[in-house]
Structure formats: C-alpha cells, structure tokens
C-alpha cells in the first residue's frame, strides 16, 4: 500500500501539513484567486452551518494513493475495460455522488476553509452555490461574501426552470453577485435547452460570466455500460455547451468548469471558436494545462480547485509545474485573469 509520504516524495510543489493533508510547497509570495470552490451552506439539501468547528474533510473524490496518477486529468489511473452495467452500477454511481456532497457539506466550514487558504496562499475563494429548481442557495453564498469580503466572492445559482429566473438574475446583479454557476445535465433538461439559453441571455444582459460543470469520462467503452449509465456518464459532455454558445452573442463570457475534465482538447477548440470563453482548471494535470496554454494562450485560463471536494493544493501544484518557465502565465492563471473577468 502506497502512503501519502511515499506518494509526494517526487511530487514537486506538494507536501503534507500536520494533519496529513496535501498542501502547497512554494515559497514565493503571490496572490491567488481560487475560481472554483463551494462551502457547507451553498450545497443542495439541508443547509449546514459553516461556523461548525472540528469537522474533518475526507475528500471522497480523491482516489486512493494506489490509484492516483497526477499526469492525467482528474488524477485517476484509467482502466479502459471498466464495466458499468446493470442497476447496481447506477445505484453505486448515485451513492458515490451522495457521499461526496455529504463530505463537502460536513467539511466545507470556515475553520477548514481558512486553514486551507493559509496553507496554500489562497487570498480569495470564488464561492459557487449549487441550486436546484426547488432550492436556491444563492443568498447563502452572498452571506459568506458579506461576512468575509476579503476572503470570498459570491456567484449566484439560478435554475433555468425557476419561474422567477430572469427577475432573480437582475436582482442578484444589484445585490453584488459576480456571476452565475450551474451544474445541470441534458437528462435533467430532457434535451430541451431553450430555458438554459434564456438563462444565459439574462446573464449576458447583466454582465454575468457563467461557469458550468463541463466534461464527461471518455475512457469507458460504450459496450461496457448500460444505456442509462452511458447517459449519466455523458450527460455533461463538452459538446453540449459548445453547441449552446453558437446561440449566444460572441462576447458572452462562458467558463468551462473543470476544463471539461478529460475533454480538455475539445474545450481548447471551443476557446478558439469563442474568444470570450474561458477554461477553469480544476481536475487538470500538468500536461493538459500545458496543452491549453500552447493551444489558446494563458489569458483565458483560471486556477480553480473544486474545494472542498478536492484539496486546493493539487491543481495548484499542477499550475505551478505547467508555468515553471513562464512567470507571466503563472500570474495570469493564478489571479490576473480572474480579476479581469470579474472586474475587481
């Protein structure tokens, strides 16, 4: 069994803190904006008070050390023959998602957040609520930003089927939100993207950049899945959002969350086609970040971690590796691009 200590021996920019968590190993001082984070009270389900102390994060999305591979997006060793057939696979997939959200809600507290910010030299977290049709978590995110204006920037989250969608977008702009975050699938929309396009247009009217979870697992073979499982795995594929951008103004600011995970090369093609789009880098590897820099430059790439789902240090260490010979690229990805996009 590989231990964390053994794992980080040859991993530049990574070390362990006193709690055994991954933290950044970097001495130069730099302002960092983490463009993709959440907190206890901005997640679906029961609201969890972020003031709770003593809750530990397990990072349920992080692979076991024996399965870790930081050279690939999402850092998991790939098994192309993996099988996901039958209702058991669907149930397991759903339970894994529930465990992730439960861990995020349990561990995404002020105490853990501020410690992670300190350990990793993060100046500001962009907090992204995850709202559903029946549960709007936007005001919880704004409360964080009002309580700690130097530590948090709040995005809102409005479901496209919300009957007050447009009114909320205009209201949230006046309240001080800086953009919109959404995680939605073609299955949830039932392949009717008109409400989502209308939501995007409302965001465009008020000047909100929009960040969506994008990307699917591309290594699993179609013949190794059931029809339902295949739809679940492909329900946020990058192609969906690339096609939607054709329906919007050319200067609409869209952010591909996670840079499409394993579909980062397709994200690069859309960034070329849509010059006002951005890629947020959580889950990406050193090589995939270098690929994006080489293909589209560094002026539209944003550092993000997906904390508390994942440690802030992991993707941060990948950005540092990918920009070792380019300080200008490093500063742009870690904070300058975020400041320009958010006008701060």
Coordinates of C-alpha atoms in Angstrom, one line a residue:
X1 CA 0.0 0.0 0.0
X2 CA 1.4 3.4 -1.0
X3 CA 1.4 6.0 1.7
X4 CA 0.9 9.8 1.3
X5 CA 4.5 10.3 2.4
X6 CA 5.8 7.9 -0.3
X7 CA 3.5 9.4 -2.9
X8 CA 4.7 13.0 -2.5
X9 CA 8.5 12.2 -2.5
X10 CA 8.8 13.0 -6.2
X11 CA 5.9 15.5 -6.4
X12 CA 7.2 19.0 -6.7
X13 CA 5.2 21.7 -5.1
X14 CA 3.3 19.2 -2.9
X15 CA 3.8 18.4 0.8
X16 CA 1.7 17.3 3.8
X17 CA 0.6 19.5 6.7
X18 CA 0.4 18.4 10.3
X19 CA -3.0 16.8 9.6
X20 CA -1.6 14.8 6.7
X21 CA -3.4 16.8 4.1
X22 CA -1.9 17.8 0.8
X23 CA -0.7 21.5 0.8
X24 CA 1.4 23.6 -1.5
X25 CA 5.2 23.6 -1.2
X26 CA 6.0 27.0 -2.6
X27 CA 7.9 29.9 -1.1
X28 CA 7.4 32.9 -3.4
X29 CA 4.6 35.2 -2.3
X30 CA 1.7 35.5 -4.8
X31 CA -1.9 36.5 -4.7
X32 CA -4.1 33.6 -5.7
X33 CA -7.8 33.5 -6.5
X34 CA -9.4 30.1 -6.5
X35 CA -12.2 30.3 -9.1
X36 CA -14.0 27.1 -8.2
X37 CA -14.9 26.5 -4.5
X38 CA -18.0 25.6 -2.5
X39 CA -18.9 25.8 1.2
X40 CA -21.2 23.9 3.6
X41 CA -24.2 26.1 3.2
X42 CA -24.3 26.5 -0.6
X43 CA -24.9 22.9 -1.5
X44 CA -28.2 21.1 -2.2
X45 CA -30.1 19.5 0.6
X46 CA -30.1 20.6 4.3
X47 CA -28.2 23.8 5.0
X48 CA -25.1 23.1 7.1
X49 CA -23.9 26.0 9.3
X50 CA -20.3 26.9 8.2
X51 CA -19.5 28.0 11.7
X52 CA -19.3 24.4 12.9
X53 CA -15.8 23.5 14.2
X54 CA -14.0 20.2 14.3
X55 CA -15.4 18.6 11.2
X56 CA -12.8 16.8 9.1
X57 CA -12.7 16.6 5.3
X58 CA -12.3 13.1 3.8
X59 CA -12.1 14.3 0.2
X60 CA -14.3 11.5 -1.1
X61 CA -13.5 12.4 -4.7
X62 CA -9.8 11.8 -4.2
X63 CA -8.6 8.4 -5.5
X64 CA -6.7 6.1 -3.1
X65 CA -3.0 6.6 -3.3
X66 CA -2.5 3.3 -5.3
X67 CA -4.9 4.7 -7.9
X68 CA -3.5 8.3 -8.1
X69 CA -2.0 9.5 -11.3
X70 CA -1.4 13.2 -11.4
X71 CA -0.3 13.1 -15.0
X72 CA -3.9 12.7 -16.2
X73 CA -7.0 14.9 -15.8
X74 CA -8.8 14.1 -12.5
X75 CA -5.7 12.1 -11.4
X76 CA -7.2 8.6 -11.5
X77 CA -5.5 5.7 -13.2
X78 CA -7.5 4.7 -16.2
X79 CA -9.0 1.3 -16.8
X80 CA -10.4 1.2 -20.3
X81 CA -12.1 -2.1 -19.7
X82 CA -14.0 -0.9 -16.6
X83 CA -17.6 -2.2 -16.7
X84 CA -20.6 -0.2 -15.5
X85 CA -23.6 -2.3 -16.4
X86 CA -26.8 -3.0 -14.6
X87 CA -28.9 -1.2 -12.0
X88 CA -26.2 -1.8 -9.3
X89 CA -23.8 0.4 -11.2
X90 CA -26.3 3.2 -11.4
X91 CA -27.1 2.9 -7.6
X92 CA -23.3 2.8 -6.8
X93 CA -22.8 5.9 -9.0
X94 CA -25.6 7.7 -7.2
X95 CA -24.4 6.7 -3.7
X96 CA -20.9 7.9 -4.6
X97 CA -22.3 11.3 -5.5
X98 CA -24.3 11.4 -2.2
X99 CA -21.1 10.7 -0.2
X100 CA -19.2 13.4 -2.0
X101 CA -21.9 16.0 -1.3
X102 CA -22.2 14.9 2.3
X103 CA -18.4 15.2 2.9
X104 CA -18.4 18.6 1.2
X105 CA -21.3 19.8 3.4
X106 CA -19.7 18.4 6.6
X107 CA -16.2 19.7 5.9
X108 CA -16.7 22.9 4.0
X109 CA -16.6 25.1 7.1
X110 CA -15.0 28.4 7.8
X111 CA -12.4 26.6 10.0
X112 CA -11.3 24.3 7.3
X113 CA -11.5 26.9 4.6
X114 CA -9.4 29.5 6.3
X115 CA -6.8 26.8 7.2
X116 CA -6.7 25.7 3.6
X117 CA -6.4 29.3 2.4
X118 CA -3.5 29.9 4.7
X119 CA -1.7 26.6 3.9
X120 CA -2.0 27.2 0.2
X121 CA -1.6 31.0 0.0
X122 CA -5.1 31.5 -1.4
X123 CA -6.2 35.0 -1.0
X124 CA -9.8 34.7 -2.2
X125 CA -12.3 31.8 -2.9
X126 CA -14.9 32.3 -5.6
X127 CA -17.8 30.5 -3.9
X128 CA -20.2 28.7 -6.3
X129 CA -23.6 27.6 -4.9
X130 CA -25.3 24.6 -6.4
X131 CA -29.0 25.4 -6.7
X132 CA -31.9 23.2 -7.9
X133 CA -35.3 24.0 -9.2
X134 CA -36.7 23.9 -5.7
X135 CA -33.7 25.1 -3.7
X136 CA -31.9 28.4 -4.5
X137 CA -28.6 28.6 -2.5
X138 CA -27.6 32.0 -3.9
X139 CA -28.2 34.1 -0.8
X140 CA -26.2 31.7 1.3
X141 CA -23.2 32.4 -0.9
X142 CA -23.8 36.1 -0.7
X143 CA -23.9 35.8 3.1
X144 CA -20.4 34.4 3.1
X145 CA -19.1 37.2 1.0
X146 CA -20.7 39.8 3.2
X147 CA -19.3 38.2 6.4
X148 CA -15.8 37.9 4.9
X149 CA -15.5 40.3 1.9
X150 CA -11.7 39.8 1.6
X151 CA -11.9 36.0 1.6
X152 CA -15.0 35.2 -0.6
X153 CA -16.5 36.3 -3.9
X154 CA -20.1 35.1 -4.4
X155 CA -21.7 33.7 -7.6
X156 CA -25.4 33.1 -7.7
X157 CA -27.1 29.9 -9.0
X158 CA -30.5 30.0 -10.6
X159 CA -32.1 27.0 -12.2
X160 CA -33.4 27.6 -15.8
X161 CA -36.8 26.2 -14.8
X162 CA -37.1 28.7 -11.9
X163 CA -40.3 30.6 -12.6
X164 CA -38.6 33.8 -11.4
X165 CA -35.4 33.1 -13.3
X166 CA -35.0 36.5 -15.1
X167 CA -36.2 38.6 -12.1
X168 CA -33.7 36.8 -9.9
X169 CA -30.8 37.4 -12.2
X170 CA -31.5 41.2 -12.3
X171 CA -31.9 41.2 -8.5
X172 CA -28.8 39.3 -7.9
X173 CA -26.8 41.7 -10.0
X174 CA -27.9 44.6 -7.9
X175 CA -27.1 42.7 -4.7
X176 CA -23.4 42.3 -5.6
X177 CA -23.1 38.8 -7.1
X178 CA -20.3 38.5 -9.6
X179 CA -21.5 35.7 -11.9
X180 CA -23.6 32.6 -12.2
X181 CA -22.8 28.9 -11.5
X182 CA -24.9 26.0 -12.6
X183 CA -24.5 22.2 -12.6
X184 CA -27.1 20.7 -14.9
X185 CA -27.4 17.8 -17.4
X186 CA -29.1 17.2 -20.6
X187 CA -31.1 14.5 -18.8
X188 CA -32.4 17.0 -16.3
X189 CA -33.3 19.4 -19.1
X190 CA -34.8 16.5 -21.1
X191 CA -32.8 17.7 -24.1
X192 CA -34.7 21.0 -24.2
X193 CA -32.0 23.7 -23.9
X194 CA -34.3 26.7 -24.6
X195 CA -34.7 27.5 -20.8
X196 CA -30.9 27.3 -20.4
X197 CA -30.3 29.6 -23.4
X198 CA -32.7 32.1 -21.9
X199 CA -30.9 31.9 -18.6
X200 CA -27.6 32.6 -20.4
X201 CA -29.1 35.5 -22.2
X202 CA -30.3 37.0 -18.9
X203 CA -26.8 36.7 -17.5
X204 CA -25.4 38.3 -20.6
X205 CA -27.8 41.3 -20.2
X206 CA -26.5 42.0 -16.7
X207 CA -22.9 41.2 -17.5
X208 CA -22.6 37.9 -15.5
X209 CA -19.9 35.4 -16.6
X210 CA -21.4 31.9 -16.4
X211 CA -19.5 28.9 -15.1
X212 CA -20.9 25.4 -15.7
X213 CA -19.7 22.0 -14.7
X214 CA -18.5 20.5 -18.0
X215 CA -16.9 17.2 -19.1
X216 CA -17.6 13.5 -19.1
X217 CA -15.5 10.4 -18.6
X218 CA -14.2 9.5 -22.1
X219 CA -12.2 6.3 -21.3
X220 CA -15.1 4.0 -20.6
X221 CA -16.2 1.9 -23.6
X222 CA -19.8 2.1 -24.8
X223 CA -20.1 -1.7 -24.9
X224 CA -19.1 -1.8 -21.2
X225 CA -22.1 0.3 -20.0
X226 CA -25.9 0.1 -19.8
X227 CA -27.9 2.7 -21.7
X228 CA -28.8 4.5 -18.6
X229 CA -25.3 4.5 -17.2
X230 CA -24.0 5.8 -20.6
X231 CA -26.4 8.7 -20.5
X232 CA -25.3 9.5 -16.9
X233 CA -21.6 9.4 -17.8
X234 CA -22.1 11.6 -20.9
X235 CA -24.8 14.0 -19.5
X236 CA -22.4 16.9 -19.2
X237 CA -20.2 16.4 -22.2
X238 CA -18.4 19.4 -23.5
X239 CA -20.1 19.2 -26.9
X240 CA -23.4 20.2 -25.4
X241 CA -22.2 23.5 -24.1
X242 CA -20.1 24.3 -27.2
X243 CA -23.2 24.0 -29.3
X244 CA -25.2 26.3 -27.0
X245 CA -22.5 29.0 -27.4
X246 CA -23.5 29.3 -31.0
X247 CA -26.9 30.6 -29.9
X248 CA -25.3 33.5 -27.8
X249 CA -23.6 36.8 -28.5
X250 CA -19.9 36.5 -29.4
X251 CA -18.9 38.4 -26.3
X252 CA -20.8 36.2 -23.9
X253 CA -18.4 35.2 -21.1
X254 CA -18.7 31.4 -20.6
X255 CA -16.4 29.4 -18.3
X256 CA -15.9 25.7 -19.0
X257 CA -15.8 24.4 -15.4
X258 CA -13.0 21.8 -14.9
X259 CA -11.9 22.5 -18.5
X260 CA -14.1 19.6 -19.5
X261 CA -12.1 17.1 -17.3
X262 CA -10.9 14.5 -19.9
X263 CA -12.3 16.6 -22.8
X264 CA -9.9 19.4 -22.4
X265 CA -8.7 19.2 -26.0
X266 CA -12.3 19.9 -27.2
X267 CA -12.5 22.8 -24.7
X268 CA -9.4 24.2 -26.4
X269 CA -11.2 24.1 -29.8
X270 CA -14.2 25.9 -28.4
X271 CA -12.0 28.5 -26.8
X272 CA -10.5 29.2 -30.3
X273 CA -14.0 29.4 -31.8
X274 CA -15.5 31.6 -29.0
X275 CA -12.9 34.2 -28.0
X276 CA -14.9 35.4 -24.9
X277 CA -14.9 31.9 -23.3
X278 CA -12.6 30.7 -20.5
X279 CA -11.4 27.4 -19.1
X280 CA -11.3 26.8 -15.3
X281 CA -8.6 24.3 -14.5
X282 CA -9.7 22.2 -11.5
X283 CA -9.1 18.5 -12.1
X284 CA -6.5 19.1 -14.8
X285 CA -2.9 17.7 -15.0
X286 CA 0.4 19.4 -15.7
X287 CA 0.3 18.2 -19.3
X288 CA -3.3 19.2 -20.0
X289 CA -2.7 22.7 -18.6
X290 CA 0.4 23.0 -20.8
X291 CA -1.7 21.8 -23.8
X292 CA -4.2 24.5 -23.1
X293 CA -1.5 27.2 -22.8
X294 CA 0.1 26.1 -26.0
X295 CA -3.2 25.9 -27.9
X296 CA -5.0 29.0 -26.7
X297 CA -2.6 31.0 -24.6
X298 CA -2.9 31.7 -20.9
X299 CA -5.1 34.8 -20.8
X300 CA -8.3 32.8 -20.5
X301 CA -7.3 30.1 -18.1
X302 CA -8.4 30.3 -14.5
X303 CA -7.0 28.4 -11.5
X304 CA -9.7 26.5 -9.6
X305 CA -9.7 23.6 -7.1
X306 CA -13.3 22.4 -6.5
X307 CA -12.6 22.7 -2.8
X308 CA -14.0 21.1 -0.5
X309 CA -14.4 18.2 -3.0
X310 CA -10.7 18.3 -3.6
X311 CA -7.6 19.8 -1.9
X312 CA -6.7 23.3 -3.1
X313 CA -3.1 22.2 -3.4
X314 CA -3.5 19.5 -6.1
X315 CA -4.5 21.6 -9.1
X316 CA -2.4 24.5 -7.7
X317 CA 0.7 22.3 -7.9
X318 CA -0.1 21.3 -11.4
X319 CA -0.4 25.0 -12.4
X320 CA 2.9 25.8 -10.8
X321 CA 4.5 22.9 -12.7
X322 CA 3.0 23.9 -16.0
X323 CA 4.2 27.5 -15.7
X324 CA 7.7 27.0 -14.3
X325 CA 9.3 28.8 -17.2
X326 CA 6.7 31.4 -17.7
X327 CA 6.0 33.7 -14.7
X328 CA 3.6 35.8 -16.8
X329 CA 1.5 32.8 -17.5
X330 CA 1.6 31.8 -13.8
X331 CA 0.4 35.2 -12.5
X332 CA -2.3 35.4 -15.1
X333 CA -3.7 32.0 -14.4
X334 CA -3.5 32.3 -10.6
X335 CA -5.1 35.8 -10.2
X336 CA -4.9 38.3 -13.1
X337 CA -7.4 36.6 -15.4
X338 CA -9.9 36.2 -12.6
X339 CA -9.6 39.9 -11.7
X340 CA -10.1 41.0 -15.3
X341 CA -13.1 38.6 -15.8
X342 CA -14.7 39.8 -12.5
X343 CA -13.8 43.5 -12.8
X344 CA -12.2 43.6 -9.4

